[in-house]
Short mmCIF file of C-alpha atoms in Angstrom, two decimals:
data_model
loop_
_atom_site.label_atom_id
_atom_site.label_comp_id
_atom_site.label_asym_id
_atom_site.label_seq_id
_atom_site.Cartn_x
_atom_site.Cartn_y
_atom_site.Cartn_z
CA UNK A 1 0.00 0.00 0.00
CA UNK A 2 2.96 2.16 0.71
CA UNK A 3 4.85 1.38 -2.60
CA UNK A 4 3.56 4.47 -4.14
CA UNK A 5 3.08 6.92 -1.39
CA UNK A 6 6.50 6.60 0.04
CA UNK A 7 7.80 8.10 -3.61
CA UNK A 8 7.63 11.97 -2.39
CA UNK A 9 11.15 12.94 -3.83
CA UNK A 10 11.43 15.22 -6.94
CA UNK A 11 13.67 14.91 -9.86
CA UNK A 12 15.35 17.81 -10.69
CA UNK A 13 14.47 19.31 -13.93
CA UNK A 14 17.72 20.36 -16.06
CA UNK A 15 15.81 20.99 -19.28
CA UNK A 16 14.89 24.80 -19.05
CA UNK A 17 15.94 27.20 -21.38
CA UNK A 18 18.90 30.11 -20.96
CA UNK A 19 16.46 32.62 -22.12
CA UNK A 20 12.78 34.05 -23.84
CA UNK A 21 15.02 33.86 -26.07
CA UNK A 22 16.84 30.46 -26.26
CA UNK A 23 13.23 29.16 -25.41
CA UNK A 24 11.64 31.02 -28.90
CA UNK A 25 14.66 29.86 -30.77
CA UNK A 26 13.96 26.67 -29.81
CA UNK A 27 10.48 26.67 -31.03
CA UNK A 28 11.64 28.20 -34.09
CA UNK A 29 13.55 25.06 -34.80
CA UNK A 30 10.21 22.96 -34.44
CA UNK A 31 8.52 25.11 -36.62
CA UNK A 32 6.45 27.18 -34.21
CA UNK A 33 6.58 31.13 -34.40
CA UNK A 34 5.95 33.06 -31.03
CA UNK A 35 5.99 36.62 -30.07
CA UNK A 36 8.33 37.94 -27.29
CA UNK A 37 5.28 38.42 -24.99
CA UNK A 38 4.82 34.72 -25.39
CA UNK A 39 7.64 33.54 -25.12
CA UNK A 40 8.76 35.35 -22.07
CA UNK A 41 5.52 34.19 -20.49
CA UNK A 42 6.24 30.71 -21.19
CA UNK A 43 9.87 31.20 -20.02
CA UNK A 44 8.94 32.05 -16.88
CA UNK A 45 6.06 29.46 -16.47
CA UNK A 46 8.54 26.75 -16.84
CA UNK A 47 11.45 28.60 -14.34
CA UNK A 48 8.36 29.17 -11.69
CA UNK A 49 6.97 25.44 -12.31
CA UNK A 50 3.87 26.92 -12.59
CA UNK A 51 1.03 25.91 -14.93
CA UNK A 52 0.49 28.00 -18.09
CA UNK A 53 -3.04 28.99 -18.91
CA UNK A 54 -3.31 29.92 -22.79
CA UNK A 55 -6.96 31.63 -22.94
CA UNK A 56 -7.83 32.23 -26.91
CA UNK A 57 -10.30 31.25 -30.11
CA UNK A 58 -9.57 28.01 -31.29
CA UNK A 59 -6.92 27.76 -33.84
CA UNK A 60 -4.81 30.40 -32.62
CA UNK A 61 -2.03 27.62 -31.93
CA UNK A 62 -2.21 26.60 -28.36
CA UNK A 63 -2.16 23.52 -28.45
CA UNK A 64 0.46 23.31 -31.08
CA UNK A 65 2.09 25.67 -28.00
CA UNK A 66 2.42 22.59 -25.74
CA UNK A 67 3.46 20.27 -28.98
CA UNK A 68 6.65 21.99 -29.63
CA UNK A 69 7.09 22.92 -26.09
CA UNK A 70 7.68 19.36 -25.77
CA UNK A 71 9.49 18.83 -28.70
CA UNK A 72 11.88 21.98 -28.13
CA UNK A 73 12.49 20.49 -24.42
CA UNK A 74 13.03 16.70 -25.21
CA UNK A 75 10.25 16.02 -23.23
CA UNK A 76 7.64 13.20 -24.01
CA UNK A 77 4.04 15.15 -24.34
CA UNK A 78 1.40 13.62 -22.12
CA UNK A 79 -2.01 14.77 -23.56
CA UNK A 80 -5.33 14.84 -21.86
CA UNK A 81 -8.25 16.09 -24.21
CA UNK A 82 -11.47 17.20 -22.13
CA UNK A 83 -14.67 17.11 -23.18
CA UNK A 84 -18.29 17.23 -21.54
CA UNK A 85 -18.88 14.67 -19.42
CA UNK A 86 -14.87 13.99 -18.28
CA UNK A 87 -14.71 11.97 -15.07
CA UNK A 88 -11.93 11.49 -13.13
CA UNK A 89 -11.60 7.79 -14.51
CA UNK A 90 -10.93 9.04 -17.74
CA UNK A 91 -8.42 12.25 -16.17
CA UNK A 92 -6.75 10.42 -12.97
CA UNK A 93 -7.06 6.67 -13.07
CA UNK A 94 -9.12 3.95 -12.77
CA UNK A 95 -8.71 -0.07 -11.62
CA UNK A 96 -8.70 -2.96 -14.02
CA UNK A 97 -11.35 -4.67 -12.56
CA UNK A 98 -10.89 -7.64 -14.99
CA UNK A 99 -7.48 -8.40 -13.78
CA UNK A 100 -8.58 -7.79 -10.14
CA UNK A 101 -10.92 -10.59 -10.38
CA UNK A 102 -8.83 -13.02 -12.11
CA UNK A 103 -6.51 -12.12 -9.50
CA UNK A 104 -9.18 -13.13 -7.11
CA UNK A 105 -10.25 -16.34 -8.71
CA UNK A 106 -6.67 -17.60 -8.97
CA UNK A 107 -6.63 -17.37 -5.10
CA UNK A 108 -9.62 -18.76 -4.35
CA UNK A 109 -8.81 -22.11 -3.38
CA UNK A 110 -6.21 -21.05 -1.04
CA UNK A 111 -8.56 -18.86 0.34
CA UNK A 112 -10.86 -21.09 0.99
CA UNK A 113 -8.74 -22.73 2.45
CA UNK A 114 -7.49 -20.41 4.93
CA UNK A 115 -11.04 -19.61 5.62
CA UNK A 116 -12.99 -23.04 6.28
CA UNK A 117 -11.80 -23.36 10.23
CA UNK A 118 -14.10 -20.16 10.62
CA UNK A 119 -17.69 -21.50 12.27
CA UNK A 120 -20.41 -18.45 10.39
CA UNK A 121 -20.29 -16.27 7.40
CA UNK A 122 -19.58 -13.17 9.92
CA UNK A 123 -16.36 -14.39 11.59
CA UNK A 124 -15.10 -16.05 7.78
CA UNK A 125 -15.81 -12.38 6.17
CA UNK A 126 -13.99 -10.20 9.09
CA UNK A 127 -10.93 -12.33 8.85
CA UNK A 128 -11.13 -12.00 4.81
CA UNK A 129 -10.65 -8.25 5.43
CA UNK A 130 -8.49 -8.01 7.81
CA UNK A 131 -6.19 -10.11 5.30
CA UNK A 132 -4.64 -7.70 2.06
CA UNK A 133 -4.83 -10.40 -0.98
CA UNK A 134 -3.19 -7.77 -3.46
CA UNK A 135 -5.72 -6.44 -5.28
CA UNK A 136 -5.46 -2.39 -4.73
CA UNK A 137 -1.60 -2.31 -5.83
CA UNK A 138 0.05 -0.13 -8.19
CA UNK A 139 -0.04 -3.41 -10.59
CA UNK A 140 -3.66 -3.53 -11.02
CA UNK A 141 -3.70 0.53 -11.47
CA UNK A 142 -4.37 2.04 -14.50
CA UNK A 143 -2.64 5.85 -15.00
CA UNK A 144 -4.43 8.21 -17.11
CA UNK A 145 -2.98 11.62 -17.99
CA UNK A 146 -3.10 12.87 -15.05
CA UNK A 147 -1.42 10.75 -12.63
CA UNK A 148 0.59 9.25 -15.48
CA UNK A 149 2.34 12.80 -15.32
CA UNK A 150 2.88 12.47 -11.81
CA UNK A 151 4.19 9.17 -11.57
CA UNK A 152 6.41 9.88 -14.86
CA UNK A 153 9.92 9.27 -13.69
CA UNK A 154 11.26 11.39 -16.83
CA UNK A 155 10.09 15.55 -16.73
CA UNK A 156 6.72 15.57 -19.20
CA UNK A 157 4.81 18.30 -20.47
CA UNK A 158 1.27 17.43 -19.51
CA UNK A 159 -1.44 19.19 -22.30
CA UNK A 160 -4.56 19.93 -20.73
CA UNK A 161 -6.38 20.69 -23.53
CA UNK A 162 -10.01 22.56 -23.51
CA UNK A 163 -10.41 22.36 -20.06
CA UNK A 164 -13.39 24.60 -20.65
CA UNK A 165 -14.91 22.12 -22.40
CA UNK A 166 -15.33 20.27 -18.98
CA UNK A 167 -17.18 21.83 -15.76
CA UNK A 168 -16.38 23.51 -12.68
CA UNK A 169 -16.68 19.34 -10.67
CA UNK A 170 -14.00 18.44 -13.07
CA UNK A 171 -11.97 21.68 -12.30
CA UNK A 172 -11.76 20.87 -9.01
CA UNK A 173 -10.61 16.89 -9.45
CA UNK A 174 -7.69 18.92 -11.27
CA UNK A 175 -6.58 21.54 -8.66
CA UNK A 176 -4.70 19.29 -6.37
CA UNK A 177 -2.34 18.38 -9.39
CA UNK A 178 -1.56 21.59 -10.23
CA UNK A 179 -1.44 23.37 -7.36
CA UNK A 180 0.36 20.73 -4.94
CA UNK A 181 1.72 18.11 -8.26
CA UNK A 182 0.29 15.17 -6.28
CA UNK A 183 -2.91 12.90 -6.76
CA UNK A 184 -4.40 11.24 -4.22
CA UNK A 185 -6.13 7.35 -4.32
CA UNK A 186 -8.39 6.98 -1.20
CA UNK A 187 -6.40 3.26 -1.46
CA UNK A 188 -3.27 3.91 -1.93
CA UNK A 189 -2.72 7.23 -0.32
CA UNK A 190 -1.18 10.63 -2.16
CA UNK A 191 1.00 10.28 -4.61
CA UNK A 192 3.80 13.41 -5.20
CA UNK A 193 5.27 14.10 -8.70
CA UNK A 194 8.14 11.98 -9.44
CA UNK A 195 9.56 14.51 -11.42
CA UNK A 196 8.47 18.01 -12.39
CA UNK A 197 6.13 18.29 -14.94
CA UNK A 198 5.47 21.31 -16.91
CA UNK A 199 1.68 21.64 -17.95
CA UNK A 200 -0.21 23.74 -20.36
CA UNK A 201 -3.92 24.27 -19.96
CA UNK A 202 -5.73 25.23 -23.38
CA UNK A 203 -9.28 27.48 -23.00
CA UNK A 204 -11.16 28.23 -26.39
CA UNK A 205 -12.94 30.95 -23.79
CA UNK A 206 -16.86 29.11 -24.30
CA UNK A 207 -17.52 29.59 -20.34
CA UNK A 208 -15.68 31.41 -17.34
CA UNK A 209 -12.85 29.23 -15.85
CA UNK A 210 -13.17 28.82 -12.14
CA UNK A 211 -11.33 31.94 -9.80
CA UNK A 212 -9.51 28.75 -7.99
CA UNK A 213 -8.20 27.62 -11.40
CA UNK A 214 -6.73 30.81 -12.72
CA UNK A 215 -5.41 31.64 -9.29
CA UNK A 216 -3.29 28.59 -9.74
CA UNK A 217 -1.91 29.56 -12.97
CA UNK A 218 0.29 32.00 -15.21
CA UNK A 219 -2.16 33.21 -17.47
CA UNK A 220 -1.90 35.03 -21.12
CA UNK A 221 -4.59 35.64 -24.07
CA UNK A 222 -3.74 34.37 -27.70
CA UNK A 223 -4.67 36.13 -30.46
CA UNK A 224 -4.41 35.97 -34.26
CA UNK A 225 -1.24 36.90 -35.31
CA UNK A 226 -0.67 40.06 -36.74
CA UNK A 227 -0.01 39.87 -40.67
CA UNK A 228 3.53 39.78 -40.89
CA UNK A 229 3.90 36.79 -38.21
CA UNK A 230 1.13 34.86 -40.23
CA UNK A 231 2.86 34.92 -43.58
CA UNK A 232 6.37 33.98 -41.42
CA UNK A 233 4.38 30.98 -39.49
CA UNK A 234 2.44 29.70 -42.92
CA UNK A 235 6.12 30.16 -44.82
CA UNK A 236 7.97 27.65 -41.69
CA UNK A 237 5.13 25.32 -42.19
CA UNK A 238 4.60 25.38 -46.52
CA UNK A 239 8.02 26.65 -47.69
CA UNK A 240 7.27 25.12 -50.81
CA UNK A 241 4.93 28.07 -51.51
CA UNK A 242 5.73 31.05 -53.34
CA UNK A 243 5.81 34.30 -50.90
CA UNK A 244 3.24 35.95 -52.98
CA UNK A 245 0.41 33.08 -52.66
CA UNK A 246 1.56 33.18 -49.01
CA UNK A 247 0.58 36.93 -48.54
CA UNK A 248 -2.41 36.49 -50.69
CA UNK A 249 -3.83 34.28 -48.42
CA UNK A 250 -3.02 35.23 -45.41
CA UNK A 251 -4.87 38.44 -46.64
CA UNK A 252 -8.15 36.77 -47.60
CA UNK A 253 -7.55 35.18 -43.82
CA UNK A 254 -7.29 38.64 -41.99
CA UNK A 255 -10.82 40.32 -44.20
CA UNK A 256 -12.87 36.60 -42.86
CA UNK A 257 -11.50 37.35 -39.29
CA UNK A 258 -12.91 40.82 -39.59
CA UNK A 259 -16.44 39.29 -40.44
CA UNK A 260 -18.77 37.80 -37.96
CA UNK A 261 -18.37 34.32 -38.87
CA UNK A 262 -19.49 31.15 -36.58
CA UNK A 263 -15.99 29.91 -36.90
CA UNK A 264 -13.24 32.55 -38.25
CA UNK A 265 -9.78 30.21 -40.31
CA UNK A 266 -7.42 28.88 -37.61
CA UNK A 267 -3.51 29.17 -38.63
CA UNK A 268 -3.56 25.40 -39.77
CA UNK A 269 -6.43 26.27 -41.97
CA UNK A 270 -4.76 29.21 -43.56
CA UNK A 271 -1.08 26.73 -44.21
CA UNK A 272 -3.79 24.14 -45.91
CA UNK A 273 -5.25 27.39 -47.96
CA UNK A 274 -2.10 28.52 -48.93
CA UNK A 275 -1.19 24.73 -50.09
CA UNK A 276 -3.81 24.56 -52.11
CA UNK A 277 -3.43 27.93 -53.79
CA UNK A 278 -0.16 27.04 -54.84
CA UNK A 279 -2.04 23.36 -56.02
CA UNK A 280 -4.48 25.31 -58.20
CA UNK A 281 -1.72 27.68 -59.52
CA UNK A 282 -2.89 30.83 -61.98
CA UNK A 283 -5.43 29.62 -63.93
CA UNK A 284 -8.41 28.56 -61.47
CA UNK A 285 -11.61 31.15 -62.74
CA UNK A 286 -12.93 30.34 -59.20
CA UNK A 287 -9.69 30.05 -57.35
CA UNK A 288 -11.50 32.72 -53.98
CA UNK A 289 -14.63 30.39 -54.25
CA UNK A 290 -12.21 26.83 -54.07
CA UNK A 291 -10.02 28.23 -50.88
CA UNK A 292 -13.30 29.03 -48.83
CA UNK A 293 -14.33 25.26 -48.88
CA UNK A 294 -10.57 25.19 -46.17
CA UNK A 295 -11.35 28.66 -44.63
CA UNK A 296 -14.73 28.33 -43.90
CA UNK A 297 -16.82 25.44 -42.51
CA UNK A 298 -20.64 26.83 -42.33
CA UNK A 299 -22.46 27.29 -44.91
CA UNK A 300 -24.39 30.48 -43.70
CA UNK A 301 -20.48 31.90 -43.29
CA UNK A 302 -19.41 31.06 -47.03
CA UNK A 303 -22.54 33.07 -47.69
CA UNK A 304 -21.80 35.98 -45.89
CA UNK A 305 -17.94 35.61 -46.94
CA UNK A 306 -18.96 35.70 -50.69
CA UNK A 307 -21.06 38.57 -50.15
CA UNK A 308 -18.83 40.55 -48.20
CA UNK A 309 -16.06 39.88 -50.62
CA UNK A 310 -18.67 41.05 -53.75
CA UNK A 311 -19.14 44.38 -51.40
CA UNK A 312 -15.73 44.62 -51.46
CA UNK A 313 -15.45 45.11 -55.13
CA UNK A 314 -18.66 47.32 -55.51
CA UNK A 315 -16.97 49.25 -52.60
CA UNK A 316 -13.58 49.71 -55.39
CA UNK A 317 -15.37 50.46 -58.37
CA UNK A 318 -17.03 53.34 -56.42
CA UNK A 319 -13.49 54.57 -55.29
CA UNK A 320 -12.71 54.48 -59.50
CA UNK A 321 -10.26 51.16 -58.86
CA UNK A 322 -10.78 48.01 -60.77
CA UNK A 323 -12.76 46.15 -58.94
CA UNK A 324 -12.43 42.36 -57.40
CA UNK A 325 -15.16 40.31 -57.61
CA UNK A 326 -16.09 37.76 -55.46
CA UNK A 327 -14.31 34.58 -57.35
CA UNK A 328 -10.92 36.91 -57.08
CA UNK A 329 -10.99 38.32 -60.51
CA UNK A 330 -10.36 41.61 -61.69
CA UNK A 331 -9.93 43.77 -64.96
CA UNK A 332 -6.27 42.76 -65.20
CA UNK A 333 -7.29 39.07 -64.29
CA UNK A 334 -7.30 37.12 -60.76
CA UNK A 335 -5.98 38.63 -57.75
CA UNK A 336 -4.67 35.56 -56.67
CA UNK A 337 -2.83 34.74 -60.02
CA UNK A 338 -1.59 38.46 -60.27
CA UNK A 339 -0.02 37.37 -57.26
CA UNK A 340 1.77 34.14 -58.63
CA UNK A 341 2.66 35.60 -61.32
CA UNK A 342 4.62 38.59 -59.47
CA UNK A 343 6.00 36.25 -57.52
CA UNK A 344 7.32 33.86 -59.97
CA UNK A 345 9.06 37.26 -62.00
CA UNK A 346 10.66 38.00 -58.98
CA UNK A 347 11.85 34.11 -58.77
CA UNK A 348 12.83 34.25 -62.76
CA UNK A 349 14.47 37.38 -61.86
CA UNK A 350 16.64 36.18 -58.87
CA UNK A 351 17.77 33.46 -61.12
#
């Protein structure tokens, strides 16, 4: 019963980073773009051993955050995805109950055994539990996320990811691991971090975190990224694209952020975009029309899209500039292959 509990010693973590710095170079090198804000947040969320709490719309990169926070670090990524209806079996652990009872069954005999000299049922019962057959040991134990983090022997970084996706009961099952690093099992006993885990806790903001939660946690707000750090993030992830697709997309990304859509293009949705610009290349009549089935997911929103992008053109032709119409086309041809082709002079001229 004690094998577990009596582990309270923690392994010093020598993976840090010298710097904000050293730690966004390092993401650099897996491919993930931060701001200095950021990354000095995150810097000092791993020196403090305190968890990170990245508030923001979904596909802002948070999660991808944690990914190549792990990567960067060398550290395995332990990921626990919530969603309604999370109980702690599914966070913390559970027992295999089909092993306990074959455990049980395999004994039986000798337990009968040991148990026919009793006269009733009473007596024969107390003396079975007063006697410890082995069947609430760490063997028969099965970690999830939670207290597989804690029990880790190696330093993890434990993702957890849409916590507000889960409510305010599950919350509190969580507190004890991130404010203490330790998980209790009413029969075991508590159970202190083996080693010193850093975690990340993802919110896509669709309900108020608890005060006790926050309180717990460094805390920062993710945005989109500004232009410029869009086109840099979709040219680390789709170099194979020319730089003038790249900005051409990442503009059609920032005007559908600025409309109220039900769901406005995450960053991974703007790489696949920019992927398949370069895929349909110059001639594509309906090239605008094609990229909205990756940037937009609702119908109602590819309506509204379409029509804010035709008001966009009736809004140029009143200003005396050729217009753009909705399927990217203008007087001197498509936007989007205007683009390509700038982009491949510039290449023709470079070489």
């Amino acid at each position: 019963m004690t094998e577990l509990a009596d582990v309270g010693q923690t392994v010093s973590d020598t993976s840090g980073f010298a710097g904000p710095e050293a730690l966004a170079e390092a993401l650099r090198g897996e491919g993930y773009v931060v701001d200095h804000d950021l990354s000095v947040v995150v810097y000092l969320a791993t020196e403090l051993g305190r968890p990170l709490l990245l508030e923001g719309p979904a596909g802002v990169g948070k999660t991808e955050l944690a990914k190549s926070l792990a990567a960067a670090s060398g550290r395995r990524l332990i990921r626990l995805q919530c969603y309604e209806g999370l109980d702690d079996a599914r966070a913390l652990y559970e027992w295999d109950y089909a092993r306990q009872l074959l455990h049980v069954q395999m004994l039986r005999d000798r337990i009968t055994a040991e148990l026919s000299g009793y006269e009733d049922l009473s007596s024969a019962s107390a003396a079975l539990a007063r006697k410890d057959v082995g069947v609430f040991t760490e063997d028969f134990l099965v970690a999830r996320p939670l207290l597989a983090a804690i029990l880790s022997p190696e330093p993890v970084v434990l993702l957890i990811d849409e916590i507000d996706r889960t409510d305010e009961a599950m919350e509190a099952v969580m507190l004890e691991v991130l404010a203490e690093r330790q998980v209790t099992i009413p029969e075991l006993g508590s159970f202190t971090a083996r080693s010193e885990p850093w975690i990340v806790l993802t919110s896509n903001d669709t309900r108020e975190l608890s005060a006790a939660l926050k309180r717990r946690c460094v805390h920062f707000s993710v945005e989109y990224p500004d232009a410029a750090r869009e086109r840099e993030i979709v040219a680390s992830r789709a170099p194979e694209v020319e730089e003038a697709a790249v900005a051409d997309v990442v503009a059609l990304a920032g005007r559908l952020r600025d409309l109220p859509l039900r769901k406005s293009p995450s960053i991974a949705e703007v790489i696949d975009a920019a992927r398949a610009a370069s895929i349909l290349g110059d001639d594509s009549p309906d090239r605008t029309r094609a990229l909205m089935s990756l940037l937009v997911k609702f119908g109602a929103d590819v309506d509204t899209a379409m029509a804010a992008l035709d008001g966009d053109k009736r809004s140029e032709h009143s200003r005396g500039a050729p217009g753009i119409a909705a399927d990217g086309s203008s007087p001197r041809g498509s936007v989007t292959s205007a683009a390509f082709g700038a982009g491949r002079a510039r290449s023709a001229g470079r070489r």
